[in-house]
């Protein structure tokens, strides 16, 4: 038995563990109630994808890693679900790529921002951006537009796991290279991404870290080849086909 009293032999162990982490996140005040609904949507798609990383999502994770390597400034955006599900993995990704971590909430309250920042620091984060909120994403209303001018505001590459569709579209319109992790290939976030990774955030983030380590010494030309060989629409179409056909290879 582990943190949630579910035996590891249970066939849906990972899914139940994930659900309990979100529940604990709500209890700790880091995940919003709407986050529970987002979790439910994600679980449904993960179930249809066989709760594993399909090959096209693995390729997208490698492309994301290449973007991290070539970025002038990369930021990993963290919301209440991501903070509850994989805080340590976010810190590892930031360490491996030199990216900044920024708390970025749809339902922003000062208290939740602080709790998430504390939670990330407890998991090893040194600097957490997002609290000063002195920048704005053009085209969105006040609360949802708020970002750090020195973080997401000035970054050229932004990883937004589980982003709300409106904000994902607005960030893409700012000309940023937007890396999106979303289990729903039909969501507006996935559709507006430069690199959509159709996978569970708990698998995708450590996978990007692994690819980034693997690409650590790759020359720029090799990184550009990885990026140029990727087509976001093909990746989304492949994920949708996998869901429709049940063929996950
Ligand atoms: P759209 O992008 O179409 O506007 P939305 O903003 O309404 O969608 P939400 O209701 O905020 O989307 O749902 C969050 C999204 O995050 C859903 O598409 C869901 O599939 C996805 N999601 C939820 N949990 C996870 C997870 N653990 N890993 C990856 N994606 C997830």
Short mmCIF file of C-alpha atoms and ligand atoms in Angstrom, two decimals:
data_model
loop_
_atom_site.label_atom_id
_atom_site.label_comp_id
_atom_site.label_asym_id
_atom_site.label_seq_id
_atom_site.Cartn_x
_atom_site.Cartn_y
_atom_site.Cartn_z
CA UNK A 1 0.00 0.00 0.00
CA UNK A 2 1.13 3.57 -0.58
CA UNK A 3 0.08 7.14 0.06
CA UNK A 4 -3.53 6.35 -0.92
CA UNK A 5 -4.23 2.88 0.37
CA UNK A 6 -4.59 1.42 -3.09
CA UNK A 7 -2.63 -1.79 -3.70
CA UNK A 8 -0.11 -1.37 -6.52
CA UNK A 9 -1.51 -4.54 -8.09
CA UNK A 10 -4.83 -2.76 -8.71
CA UNK A 11 -5.33 -2.62 -12.52
CA UNK A 12 -6.18 1.09 -12.39
CA UNK A 13 -3.56 1.93 -9.74
CA UNK A 14 -2.04 4.93 -11.53
CA UNK A 15 -5.37 6.45 -12.35
CA UNK A 16 -6.55 6.12 -8.75
CA UNK A 17 -3.29 7.54 -7.45
CA UNK A 18 -3.68 10.52 -9.78
CA UNK A 19 -7.23 11.09 -8.60
CA UNK A 20 -6.13 11.02 -4.96
CA UNK A 21 -3.36 13.52 -5.64
CA UNK A 22 -5.88 15.95 -7.12
CA UNK A 23 -8.21 15.40 -4.16
CA UNK A 24 -5.32 16.10 -1.77
CA UNK A 25 -4.49 19.20 -3.83
CA UNK A 26 -8.01 20.53 -3.32
CA UNK A 27 -7.77 19.82 0.42
CA UNK A 28 -4.44 21.66 0.61
CA UNK A 29 -5.88 24.65 -1.24
CA UNK A 30 -3.62 24.33 -4.27
CA UNK A 31 -6.11 22.86 -6.75
CA UNK A 32 -9.44 24.52 -7.56
CA UNK A 33 -12.78 22.72 -7.67
CA UNK A 34 -12.82 23.32 -11.42
CA UNK A 35 -9.55 21.41 -11.42
CA UNK A 36 -11.51 18.31 -10.40
CA UNK A 37 -13.63 18.67 -13.53
CA UNK A 38 -10.55 19.09 -15.72
CA UNK A 39 -9.14 15.95 -14.10
CA UNK A 40 -12.30 14.02 -15.01
CA UNK A 41 -12.03 15.08 -18.64
CA UNK A 42 -8.39 14.13 -18.71
CA UNK A 43 -9.06 10.69 -17.19
CA UNK A 44 -11.63 9.91 -19.87
CA UNK A 45 -9.15 10.65 -22.67
CA UNK A 46 -6.35 8.83 -20.89
CA UNK A 47 -8.58 5.76 -20.63
CA UNK A 48 -9.23 5.92 -24.38
CA UNK A 49 -5.50 6.23 -25.06
CA UNK A 50 -4.78 3.10 -23.02
CA UNK A 51 -3.22 5.13 -20.16
CA UNK A 52 0.16 5.11 -21.86
CA UNK A 53 2.35 7.31 -24.01
CA UNK A 54 1.56 6.71 -27.66
CA UNK A 55 4.53 6.94 -30.09
CA UNK A 56 3.42 10.29 -31.58
CA UNK A 57 3.27 11.80 -28.07
CA UNK A 58 6.78 10.53 -27.38
CA UNK A 59 7.98 12.17 -30.60
CA UNK A 60 6.27 15.43 -29.59
CA UNK A 61 7.98 15.27 -26.17
CA UNK A 62 11.35 15.01 -27.95
CA UNK A 63 10.49 18.01 -30.13
CA UNK A 64 9.52 19.93 -26.99
CA UNK A 65 12.90 19.02 -25.48
CA UNK A 66 14.66 20.34 -28.60
CA UNK A 67 12.77 23.63 -28.24
CA UNK A 68 13.86 23.86 -24.59
CA UNK A 69 17.45 23.36 -25.70
CA UNK A 70 17.27 26.11 -28.34
CA UNK A 71 15.24 28.60 -26.27
CA UNK A 72 16.61 32.00 -25.24
CA UNK A 73 14.25 31.89 -22.29
CA UNK A 74 11.91 28.99 -21.54
CA UNK A 75 9.20 28.93 -18.87
CA UNK A 76 7.23 26.01 -17.45
CA UNK A 77 3.78 27.24 -16.49
CA UNK A 78 2.24 25.53 -13.45
CA UNK A 79 -1.43 25.50 -12.47
CA UNK A 80 -3.20 23.85 -9.54
CA UNK A 81 -3.57 20.46 -11.20
CA UNK A 82 0.05 20.28 -12.32
CA UNK A 83 1.25 21.37 -8.86
CA UNK A 84 -0.80 18.60 -7.25
CA UNK A 85 0.13 15.89 -9.76
CA UNK A 86 3.83 16.30 -10.46
CA UNK A 87 5.61 19.11 -8.54
CA UNK A 88 8.92 17.24 -8.25
CA UNK A 89 8.90 16.36 -11.95
CA UNK A 90 8.36 20.03 -12.88
CA UNK A 91 11.36 21.02 -10.76
CA UNK A 92 13.48 18.32 -12.42
CA UNK A 93 12.47 19.50 -15.89
CA UNK A 94 13.36 23.08 -14.99
CA UNK A 95 16.73 21.94 -13.60
CA UNK A 96 17.50 19.83 -16.65
CA UNK A 97 16.67 22.58 -19.16
CA UNK A 98 17.43 25.82 -17.30
CA UNK A 99 13.78 26.87 -17.64
CA UNK A 100 11.99 29.11 -15.16
CA UNK A 101 8.88 27.98 -13.30
CA UNK A 102 5.88 30.31 -13.23
CA UNK A 103 2.60 29.81 -11.39
CA UNK A 104 -0.16 30.71 -13.82
CA UNK A 105 -3.77 30.25 -12.68
CA UNK A 106 -7.10 30.51 -14.43
CA UNK A 107 -8.85 31.09 -11.11
CA UNK A 108 -6.22 33.33 -9.61
CA UNK A 109 -6.24 34.17 -5.89
CA UNK A 110 -3.24 35.48 -3.99
CA UNK A 111 -3.65 32.71 -1.42
CA UNK A 112 -3.64 29.89 -3.96
CA UNK A 113 -0.67 31.44 -5.78
CA UNK A 114 1.31 31.47 -2.52
CA UNK A 115 0.31 27.92 -1.60
CA UNK A 116 1.37 26.58 -4.98
CA UNK A 117 4.68 28.48 -4.83
CA UNK A 118 5.31 27.05 -1.33
CA UNK A 119 4.40 23.56 -2.50
CA UNK A 120 6.87 23.85 -5.42
CA UNK A 121 9.59 25.14 -3.09
CA UNK A 122 8.95 22.15 -0.79
CA UNK A 123 9.68 20.00 -3.84
CA UNK A 124 12.98 21.73 -4.53
CA UNK A 125 12.12 24.79 -6.65
CA UNK A 126 14.52 27.64 -5.99
CA UNK A 127 12.81 30.50 -7.79
CA UNK A 128 9.10 30.59 -8.52
CA UNK A 129 7.73 33.33 -10.80
CA UNK A 130 4.16 34.48 -11.21
CA UNK A 131 3.61 36.20 -7.92
CA UNK A 132 4.50 39.72 -9.04
CA UNK A 133 2.06 39.61 -11.97
CA UNK A 134 3.33 42.76 -13.64
CA UNK A 135 2.79 41.66 -17.25
CA UNK A 136 -0.28 40.97 -19.36
CA UNK A 137 -1.30 38.70 -22.22
CA UNK A 138 -3.01 40.93 -24.79
CA UNK A 139 -6.61 40.07 -25.70
CA UNK A 140 -7.74 38.57 -22.38
CA UNK A 141 -9.73 40.06 -19.54
CA UNK A 142 -7.95 41.25 -16.42
CA UNK A 143 -7.38 38.22 -14.13
CA UNK A 144 -6.70 35.69 -16.84
CA UNK A 145 -4.27 37.99 -18.61
CA UNK A 146 -1.88 38.28 -15.70
CA UNK A 147 1.68 36.97 -16.07
CA UNK A 148 5.16 37.93 -14.92
CA UNK A 149 6.77 40.38 -17.35
CA UNK A 150 10.14 38.68 -16.78
CA UNK A 151 8.66 35.18 -17.04
CA UNK A 152 5.96 34.13 -19.51
CA UNK A 153 5.79 37.78 -20.64
CA UNK A 154 9.30 37.76 -22.13
CA UNK A 155 9.89 34.02 -22.75
CA UNK A 156 10.22 32.74 -26.31
CA UNK A 157 9.29 29.15 -25.35
CA UNK A 158 6.47 28.33 -22.92
CA UNK A 159 5.33 24.91 -21.75
CA UNK A 160 1.69 25.10 -20.74
CA UNK A 161 0.36 21.81 -19.41
CA UNK A 162 -3.44 21.73 -19.13
CA UNK A 163 -3.92 25.31 -20.22
CA UNK A 164 -7.32 26.88 -20.73
CA UNK A 165 -8.12 27.21 -24.44
CA UNK A 166 -8.51 31.01 -24.48
CA UNK A 167 -5.18 31.61 -22.85
CA UNK A 168 -3.43 29.06 -25.01
CA UNK A 169 -4.73 30.84 -28.11
CA UNK A 170 -3.74 34.26 -26.76
CA UNK A 171 -0.21 33.07 -25.93
CA UNK A 172 0.16 31.59 -29.40
CA UNK A 173 -1.00 34.92 -30.86
CA UNK A 174 1.90 36.60 -29.00
CA UNK A 175 4.23 34.61 -31.26
CA UNK A 176 5.60 32.35 -28.54
CA UNK A 177 6.58 28.78 -29.23
CA UNK A 178 3.87 27.09 -27.23
CA UNK A 179 4.35 23.54 -26.00
CA UNK A 180 1.05 22.13 -24.74
CA UNK A 181 0.40 18.93 -22.80
CA UNK A 182 -3.26 17.97 -23.10
CA UNK A 183 -4.89 14.55 -23.27
CA UNK A 184 -7.65 15.88 -25.53
CA UNK A 185 -6.38 16.28 -29.10
CA UNK A 186 -9.53 18.24 -29.93
CA UNK A 187 -9.10 20.91 -27.24
CA UNK A 188 -8.37 24.45 -28.37
CA UNK A 189 -5.17 24.39 -26.33
CA UNK A 190 -3.85 21.38 -28.19
CA UNK A 191 -5.00 22.85 -31.50
CA UNK A 192 -3.25 26.18 -30.97
CA UNK A 193 0.07 24.63 -29.86
CA UNK A 194 3.30 24.70 -31.85
CA UNK A 195 3.92 21.32 -30.23
CA UNK A 196 0.88 19.46 -28.86
CA UNK A 197 1.81 16.54 -26.59
CA UNK A 198 -1.27 14.35 -26.26
CA UNK A 199 -0.33 12.56 -23.05
CA UNK A 200 -0.91 12.62 -19.32
CA UNK A 201 1.15 15.33 -17.66
CA UNK A 202 2.43 12.78 -15.13
CA UNK A 203 4.08 10.83 -17.96
CA UNK A 204 4.84 13.69 -20.36
CA UNK A 205 6.88 15.92 -18.05
CA UNK A 206 9.44 13.26 -17.00
CA UNK A 207 9.56 12.15 -20.64
CA UNK A 208 10.49 15.66 -21.85
CA UNK A 209 13.19 15.75 -19.14
CA UNK A 210 14.61 12.45 -20.35
CA UNK A 211 14.70 13.67 -23.96
CA UNK A 212 16.29 16.97 -22.88
CA UNK A 213 19.06 15.04 -21.11
CA UNK A 214 19.50 12.85 -24.15
CA UNK A 215 19.79 15.95 -26.39
CA UNK A 216 22.13 17.77 -24.01
CA UNK A 217 25.14 17.59 -26.33
CA UNK A 218 23.26 17.62 -29.62
CA UNK A 219 24.45 20.33 -32.04
CA UNK A 220 22.06 23.06 -33.08
CA UNK A 221 21.58 21.56 -36.56
CA UNK A 222 20.45 18.26 -35.05
CA UNK A 223 18.01 20.06 -32.75
CA UNK A 224 16.62 22.01 -35.73
CA UNK A 225 16.18 18.72 -37.63
CA UNK A 226 14.13 17.29 -34.75
CA UNK A 227 11.92 20.39 -34.78
CA UNK A 228 11.58 20.69 -38.57
CA UNK A 229 10.54 17.05 -38.92
CA UNK A 230 7.50 17.60 -36.72
CA UNK A 231 4.05 18.62 -37.90
CA UNK A 232 1.53 19.49 -35.14
CA UNK A 233 -1.53 18.68 -37.25
CA UNK A 234 -0.20 15.24 -38.10
CA UNK A 235 0.52 14.58 -34.41
CA UNK A 236 -3.02 15.62 -33.43
CA UNK A 237 -4.52 13.54 -36.23
CA UNK A 238 -2.52 10.48 -35.17
CA UNK A 239 -3.69 10.86 -31.56
CA UNK A 240 -7.31 11.25 -32.67
CA UNK A 241 -7.01 8.18 -34.90
CA UNK A 242 -5.56 6.19 -31.99
CA UNK A 243 -8.56 7.14 -29.84
CA UNK A 244 -11.10 6.36 -32.56
CA UNK A 245 -9.58 3.08 -33.69
CA UNK A 246 -8.34 1.78 -30.36
CA UNK A 247 -5.06 1.02 -32.15
CA UNK A 248 -2.40 2.52 -29.91
CA UNK A 249 0.80 1.57 -31.73
P1 LIG B 1 -10.39 23.98 -24.46
O1 LIG B 1 -8.88 23.95 -24.58
O2 LIG B 1 -11.05 23.22 -25.59
O3 LIG B 1 -10.95 25.36 -24.24
P2 LIG B 1 -10.94 23.75 -21.76
O4 LIG B 1 -10.14 24.99 -21.58
O5 LIG B 1 -12.39 23.82 -21.53
O6 LIG B 1 -10.69 23.16 -23.19
P3 LIG B 1 -10.58 22.36 -19.36
O7 LIG B 1 -11.98 22.06 -19.02
O8 LIG B 1 -9.89 23.43 -18.61
O9 LIG B 1 -10.33 22.59 -20.91
O10 LIG B 1 -9.87 20.96 -19.21
C1 LIG B 1 -8.53 20.86 -19.11
C2 LIG B 1 -7.93 20.03 -20.23
O11 LIG B 1 -6.84 19.37 -19.63
C3 LIG B 1 -8.83 18.96 -20.86
O12 LIG B 1 -8.68 18.99 -22.25
C4 LIG B 1 -8.27 17.63 -20.30
O13 LIG B 1 -8.31 16.60 -21.25
C5 LIG B 1 -6.84 18.00 -19.98
N1 LIG B 1 -6.28 17.26 -18.84
C6 LIG B 1 -6.81 17.06 -17.62
N2 LIG B 1 -6.00 16.35 -16.82
C7 LIG B 1 -4.89 16.10 -17.57
C8 LIG B 1 -3.65 15.43 -17.29
N3 LIG B 1 -3.41 14.85 -16.12
N4 LIG B 1 -2.74 15.40 -18.28
C9 LIG B 1 -2.96 15.97 -19.49
N5 LIG B 1 -4.11 16.61 -19.80
C10 LIG B 1 -5.06 16.68 -18.86
#
